């Protein structure tokens, strides 16, 4: 909810239009959140991202202009 707009848009663009709309609606409906709850959720997200990277399902840290050789 408190993520920078640029990050939110990156996440929304990776989702289906319907899922992105539902998430936007959920975020708008949420009230203020405790910092501890936000930090806990962020840790959970990082764990999931690391697991997906280890499984080869996502690639992290490569910019658009980075060349890759297979």
N, CA, C and O atoms as a MOPAC input file, in Angstrom:
PM7 MOZYME 1SCF
protein

 N      0.81900 1    -1.19500 1     0.00000 1
 C      0.00000 1     0.00000 1     0.00000 1
 C      0.86000 1     1.25600 1     0.00000 1
 O      0.51800 1     2.24000 1    -0.65500 1
 N      1.96200 1     1.23300 1     0.72000 1
 C      2.80400 1     2.42400 1     0.82300 1
 C      3.96500 1     2.40600 1    -0.16600 1
 O      4.84000 1     3.26900 1    -0.10800 1
 N      3.98100 1     1.43900 1    -1.06300 1
 C      5.07000 1     1.33900 1    -2.04700 1
 C      5.03400 1     2.53000 1    -2.99900 1
 O      3.97300 1     3.10500 1    -3.24000 1
 N      6.19700 1     2.89800 1    -3.53900 1
 C      6.21600 1     3.97700 1    -4.52400 1
 C      5.33000 1     3.63500 1    -5.72600 1
 O      5.18400 1     2.46500 1    -6.08200 1
 N      4.75500 1     4.63800 1    -6.33200 1
 C      3.83500 1     4.44500 1    -7.45600 1
 C      4.49000 1     3.66000 1    -8.59500 1
 O      3.83800 1     2.83800 1    -9.24000 1
 N      5.76800 1     3.91100 1    -8.84100 1
 C      6.49500 1     3.21000 1    -9.91100 1
 C      6.52200 1     1.69800 1    -9.64900 1
 O      6.32500 1     0.90500 1   -10.57000 1
 N      6.75900 1     1.30800 1    -8.42100 1
 C      6.78700 1    -0.11400 1    -8.06700 1
 C      5.39600 1    -0.72900 1    -8.20000 1
 O      5.24700 1    -1.83400 1    -8.72100 1
 N      4.39500 1    -0.01900 1    -7.73500 1
 C      3.03100 1    -0.51900 1    -7.86700 1
 C      2.69100 1    -0.78400 1    -9.32700 1
 O      2.12400 1    -1.82500 1    -9.65800 1
 N      3.03500 1     0.15400 1   -10.19700 1
 C      2.71600 1     0.00000 1   -11.61500 1
 C      3.45200 1    -1.18500 1   -12.23600 1
 O      2.90400 1    -1.87200 1   -13.09800 1
 N      4.69300 1    -1.43100 1   -11.80400 1
 C      5.42800 1    -2.60300 1   -12.29600 1
 C      4.70300 1    -3.88400 1   -11.89900 1
 O      4.57800 1    -4.81100 1   -12.69900 1
 N      4.23100 1    -3.92600 1   -10.67100 1
 C      3.51400 1    -5.10700 1   -10.18600 1
 C      2.18800 1    -5.25500 1   -10.92700 1
 O      1.85200 1    -6.34700 1   -11.38600 1
 N      1.44300 1    -4.17700 1   -11.04400 1
 C      0.15200 1    -4.23800 1   -11.73800 1
 C      0.32100 1    -4.65700 1   -13.19800 1
 O     -0.51100 1    -5.38900 1   -13.73300 1
 N      1.38800 1    -4.19800 1   -13.83900 1
 C      1.59200 1    -4.52400 1   -15.26400 1
 C      1.94500 1    -5.99400 1   -15.46700 1
 O      1.79600 1    -6.51800 1   -16.57100 1
 N      2.41100 1    -6.66600 1   -14.41100 1
 C      2.74400 1    -8.08700 1   -14.50200 1
 C      1.53200 1    -8.97300 1   -14.19400 1
 O      1.62600 1   -10.19900 1   -14.24000 1
 N      0.40600 1    -8.35000 1   -13.88300 1
 C     -0.81200 1    -9.08500 1   -13.52300 1
 C     -1.83200 1    -8.95400 1   -14.64200 1
 O     -1.72200 1    -8.07900 1   -15.50100 1
 N     -2.81800 1    -9.83100 1   -14.62100 1
 C     -3.93000 1    -9.66200 1   -15.55400 1
 C     -4.65400 1    -8.36300 1   -15.19900 1
 O     -4.56200 1    -7.88100 1   -14.07000 1
 N     -5.35700 1    -7.81400 1   -16.15000 1
 C     -6.06500 1    -6.55400 1   -15.91100 1
 C     -7.09000 1    -6.71500 1   -14.79300 1
 O     -7.25100 1    -5.82400 1   -13.95800 1
 N     -7.77800 1    -7.84400 1   -14.77900 1
 C     -8.79100 1    -8.09000 1   -13.74800 1
 C     -8.15800 1    -8.19900 1   -12.35600 1
 O     -8.66000 1    -7.61300 1   -11.39800 1
 N     -7.05200 1    -8.95000 1   -12.24700 1
 C     -6.38200 1    -9.10500 1   -10.95800 1
 C     -5.83200 1    -7.76500 1   -10.47700 1
 O     -5.91900 1    -7.45100 1    -9.29000 1
 N     -5.26500 1    -6.97000 1   -11.39100 1
 C     -4.73300 1    -5.66200 1   -11.02300 1
 C     -5.84700 1    -4.74900 1   -10.51500 1
 O     -5.66400 1    -4.02500 1    -9.53700 1
 N     -6.98600 1    -4.78600 1   -11.17300 1
 C     -8.12800 1    -3.97000 1   -10.74300 1
 C     -8.59400 1    -4.38500 1    -9.36100 1
 O     -8.89200 1    -3.53700 1    -8.52100 1
 N     -8.66000 1    -5.69700 1    -9.12100 1
 C     -9.08300 1    -6.18600 1    -7.81000 1
 C     -8.09400 1    -5.76400 1    -6.73000 1
 O     -8.50000 1    -5.36300 1    -5.64000 1
 N     -6.80100 1    -5.85200 1    -7.02500 1
 C     -5.79200 1    -5.44900 1    -6.05000 1
 C     -5.86200 1    -3.95100 1    -5.77200 1
 O     -5.77400 1    -3.52800 1    -4.62000 1
 N     -6.02000 1    -3.15200 1    -6.82000 1
 C     -6.16600 1    -1.70000 1    -6.62800 1
 C     -7.36000 1    -1.39500 1    -5.72200 1
 O     -7.26400 1    -0.58000 1    -4.80500 1
 N     -8.48600 1    -2.06000 1    -5.99400 1
 C     -9.68500 1    -1.85200 1    -5.18000 1
 C     -9.43600 1    -2.23000 1    -3.72300 1
 O     -9.84500 1    -1.51400 1    -2.80800 1
 N     -8.75700 1    -3.36900 1    -3.51400 1
 C     -8.44800 1    -3.80300 1    -2.14800 1
 C     -7.55100 1    -2.79200 1    -1.44100 1
 O     -7.76400 1    -2.48900 1    -0.26700 1
 N     -6.55500 1    -2.27100 1    -2.14300 1
 C     -5.64900 1    -1.29700 1    -1.53200 1
 C     -6.37500 1    -0.01600 1    -1.16000 1
 O     -6.11200 1     0.57500 1    -0.11200 1
 N     -7.29300 1     0.41300 1    -2.02700 1
 C     -8.04800 1     1.62800 1    -1.73800 1
 C     -8.96700 1     1.44400 1    -0.53400 1
 O     -9.20100 1     2.38600 1     0.22200 1
 N     -9.48900 1     0.22900 1    -0.35600 1
 C    -10.42600 1    -0.03800 1     0.72700 1
 C     -9.73000 1    -0.22100 1     2.07800 1
 O    -10.36700 1    -0.12100 1     3.12600 1
 N     -8.42600 1    -0.48800 1     2.05000 1
 C     -7.68600 1    -0.70500 1     3.29600 1
 C     -7.51300 1     0.59600 1     4.06000 1
 O     -7.26300 1     1.65200 1     3.47900 1
 N     -7.64700 1     0.49900 1     5.33600 1
 C     -7.35900 1     1.64000 1     6.18800 1
 C     -5.88100 1     1.66800 1     6.51900 1
 O     -5.09700 1     0.91700 1     5.93800 1
 N     -5.49400 1     2.52700 1     7.44900 1
 C     -4.08700 1     2.59000 1     7.86400 1
 C     -3.62300 1     1.25000 1     8.42800 1
 O     -4.39600 1     0.53400 1     9.06400 1
 N     -2.36500 1     0.92200 1     8.19100 1
 C     -1.79200 1    -0.34100 1     8.64600 1
 C     -0.68200 1    -0.06100 1     9.65100 1
 O      0.01100 1     0.95300 1     9.56100 1
 N     -0.51900 1    -0.97500 1    10.61700 1
 C      0.57000 1    -0.85800 1    11.57600 1
 C      1.89500 1    -1.10500 1    10.86900 1
 O      1.98300 1    -1.95700 1     9.98600 1
 N      2.91700 1    -0.36300 1    11.25500 1
 C      4.24200 1    -0.52000 1    10.65500 1
 C      4.73300 1    -1.95200 1    10.82600 1
 O      5.32400 1    -2.51300 1     9.90300 1
 N      4.50200 1    -2.54700 1    11.97800 1
 C      4.96200 1    -3.92100 1    12.21500 1
 C      4.29700 1    -4.90100 1    11.25400 1
 O      4.93600 1    -5.85200 1    10.80400 1
 N      3.02000 1    -4.68200 1    10.93400 1
 C      2.32500 1    -5.55000 1     9.98700 1
 C      2.87500 1    -5.37800 1     8.57900 1
 O      3.01800 1    -6.35000 1     7.83700 1
 N      3.18100 1    -4.14800 1     8.21800 1
 C      3.75500 1    -3.87000 1     6.90300 1
 C      5.12000 1    -4.52900 1     6.78000 1
 O      5.41600 1    -5.16500 1     5.76800 1
 N      5.94800 1    -4.38300 1     7.79800 1
 C      7.28900 1    -4.98900 1     7.77400 1
 C      7.20600 1    -6.50900 1     7.69900 1
 O      7.99700 1    -7.13500 1     6.99400 1
 N      6.26200 1    -7.10700 1     8.41300 1
 C      6.08700 1    -8.55800 1     8.36800 1
 C      5.68700 1    -8.99600 1     6.95200 1
 O      6.22400 1    -9.97100 1     6.42700 1
 N      4.75900 1    -8.28400 1     6.34800 1
 C      4.32700 1    -8.61200 1     4.98400 1
 C      5.48300 1    -8.45800 1     3.99800 1
 O      5.63400 1    -9.27300 1     3.08800 1
 N      6.29600 1    -7.42400 1     4.17200 1
 C      7.45000 1    -7.22100 1     3.29300 1
 C      8.43900 1    -8.37600 1     3.41200 1
 O      8.98200 1    -8.83200 1     2.40500 1
 N      8.67700 1    -8.85000 1     4.62600 1
 C      9.57600 1    -9.99900 1     4.82000 1
 C      9.02200 1   -11.24200 1     4.12600 1
 O      9.77000 1   -12.00100 1     3.51100 1
 N      7.71400 1   -11.44300 1     4.22700 1
 C      7.08400 1   -12.59000 1     3.56700 1
 C      7.24600 1   -12.50900 1     2.04800 1
 O      7.51200 1   -13.51500 1     1.39000 1
 N      7.08500 1   -11.32100 1     1.50900 1
 C      7.22900 1   -11.13100 1     0.06300 1
 C      8.65100 1   -11.42000 1    -0.37000 1
 O      8.86400 1   -12.08700 1    -1.38200 1
 N      9.62600 1   -10.93100 1     0.37800 1
 C     11.02900 1   -11.17800 1     0.04300 1
 C     11.32700 1   -12.67500 1     0.05900 1
 O     12.03000 1   -13.17100 1    -0.82200 1
 N     10.80600 1   -13.40200 1     1.04500 1
 C     11.01100 1   -14.85300 1     1.11200 1
 C     10.44700 1   -15.53900 1    -0.12800 1
 O     11.08400 1   -16.42400 1    -0.70000 1
 N      9.26000 1   -15.13000 1    -0.53500 1
 C      8.62300 1   -15.73600 1    -1.71000 1
 C      9.42400 1   -15.43500 1    -2.96700 1
 O      9.63900 1   -16.31900 1    -3.79600 1
 N      9.86700 1   -14.18300 1    -3.11200 1
 C     10.64800 1   -13.79500 1    -4.28600 1
 C     11.94900 1   -14.58500 1    -4.35200 1
 O     12.33500 1   -15.05900 1    -5.42000 1
 N     12.62000 1   -14.72700 1    -3.22500 1
 C     13.87600 1   -15.50100 1    -3.20000 1
 C     13.63700 1   -16.96000 1    -3.57100 1
 O     14.42600 1   -17.55400 1    -4.30600 1
 N     12.54900 1   -17.53900 1    -3.06600 1
 C     12.22800 1   -18.93300 1    -3.39300 1
 C     11.95600 1   -19.08600 1    -4.88700 1
 O     12.43900 1   -20.02900 1    -5.51400 1
 N     11.18300 1   -18.16200 1    -5.45600 1
 C     10.87900 1   -18.22000 1    -6.88500 1
 C     12.14700 1   -18.06100 1    -7.72400 1
 O     12.28900 1   -18.69800 1    -8.76800 1
 N     13.06000 1   -17.21500 1    -7.26900 1
 C     14.31800 1   -17.04200 1    -7.98600 1
 C     15.15000 1   -18.32300 1    -7.91800 1
 O     15.72100 1   -18.74300 1    -8.92400 1
 N     15.22400 1   -18.94500 1    -6.74300 1
 C     15.96700 1   -20.18800 1    -6.58800 1
 C     15.38800 1   -21.30100 1    -7.46200 1
 O     16.12500 1   -22.14200 1    -7.97600 1
 N     14.06000 1   -21.29800 1    -7.62700 1
 C     13.38600 1   -22.30900 1    -8.45500 1
 C     13.49800 1   -21.99400 1    -9.94100 1
 O     13.06100 1   -22.78300 1   -10.77900 1
 N     14.08300 1   -20.84500 1   -10.27200 1
 C     14.23700 1   -20.46500 1   -11.66800 1
 C     12.96500 1   -19.95100 1   -12.31500 1
 O     12.87300 1   -19.87900 1   -13.54000 1
 N     11.99000 1   -19.59400 1   -11.50400 1
 C     10.71700 1   -19.12000 1   -12.04000 1
 C     10.73000 1   -17.62900 1   -12.35000 1
 O      9.93900 1   -17.15200 1   -13.16400 1
 N     11.63600 1   -16.88900 1   -11.69600 1
 C     11.79200 1   -15.46200 1   -11.95600 1
 C     13.27900 1   -15.13100 1   -11.94700 1
 O     14.09200 1   -15.86800 1   -11.38800 1
 N     13.61600 1   -14.01100 1   -12.57500 1
 C     14.99600 1   -13.51400 1   -12.57600 1
 C     14.97600 1   -12.12400 1   -11.96100 1
 O     14.19600 1   -11.26400 1   -12.37000 1
 N     15.83300 1   -11.91500 1   -10.98400 1
 C     15.88600 1   -10.64400 1   -10.26100 1
 C     17.20400 1    -9.94200 1   -10.56200 1
 O     18.24800 1   -10.58500 1   -10.66600 1
 N     17.15000 1    -8.63200 1   -10.69800 1
 C     18.36700 1    -7.84100 1   -10.78000 1
 C     18.95000 1    -7.64500 1   -12.16100 1
 O     20.09600 1    -7.21300 1   -12.28700 1
 N     18.19200 1    -7.95300 1   -13.19900 1
 C     18.69600 1    -7.72500 1   -14.54700 1
 C     17.90500 1    -6.58400 1   -15.15000 1
 O     16.67800 1    -6.64500 1   -15.23000 1
 N     18.60100 1    -5.54700 1   -15.57500 1
 C     17.95200 1    -4.39200 1   -16.16700 1
 C     17.55600 1    -4.64600 1   -17.60600 1
 O     17.93900 1    -5.65700 1   -18.19600 1
 N     16.77900 1    -3.71600 1   -18.17700 1
 C     16.29600 1    -3.86100 1   -19.54200 1
 C     17.41400 1    -3.88800 1   -20.56400 1
 O     17.29400 1    -4.56200 1   -21.58800 1
 N     18.49000 1    -3.17600 1   -20.31400 1
 C     19.56400 1    -3.08500 1   -21.30300 1
 C     20.69800 1    -4.06900 1   -21.02600 1
 O     21.77700 1    -3.93700 1   -21.60300 1
 N     20.47500 1    -5.04300 1   -20.16000 1
 C     21.48700 1    -6.04500 1   -19.85600 1
 C     21.42800 1    -7.15900 1   -20.89800 1
 O     20.36100 1    -7.69900 1   -21.19100 1
 N     22.58500 1    -7.48900 1   -21.44700 1
 C     22.64200 1    -8.58000 1   -22.41500 1
 C     22.86700 1    -9.89700 1   -21.69800 1
 O     23.62500 1    -9.96700 1   -20.73000 1
 N     22.20300 1   -10.94200 1   -22.17900 1
 C     22.36500 1   -12.26700 1   -21.61500 1
 C     22.82600 1   -13.20000 1   -22.71200 1
 O     22.36900 1   -13.09800 1   -23.85100 1
 N     23.72300 1   -14.10700 1   -22.38100 1
 C     24.21300 1   -15.09100 1   -23.33400 1
 C     23.91800 1   -16.47400 1   -22.75700 1
 O     24.24900 1   -16.76900 1   -21.60900 1
 N     23.29000 1   -17.30900 1   -23.57500 1
 C     22.95700 1   -18.66700 1   -23.11100 1
 C     23.98100 1   -19.66300 1   -23.58700 1
 O     23.86700 1   -20.85300 1   -23.29500 1

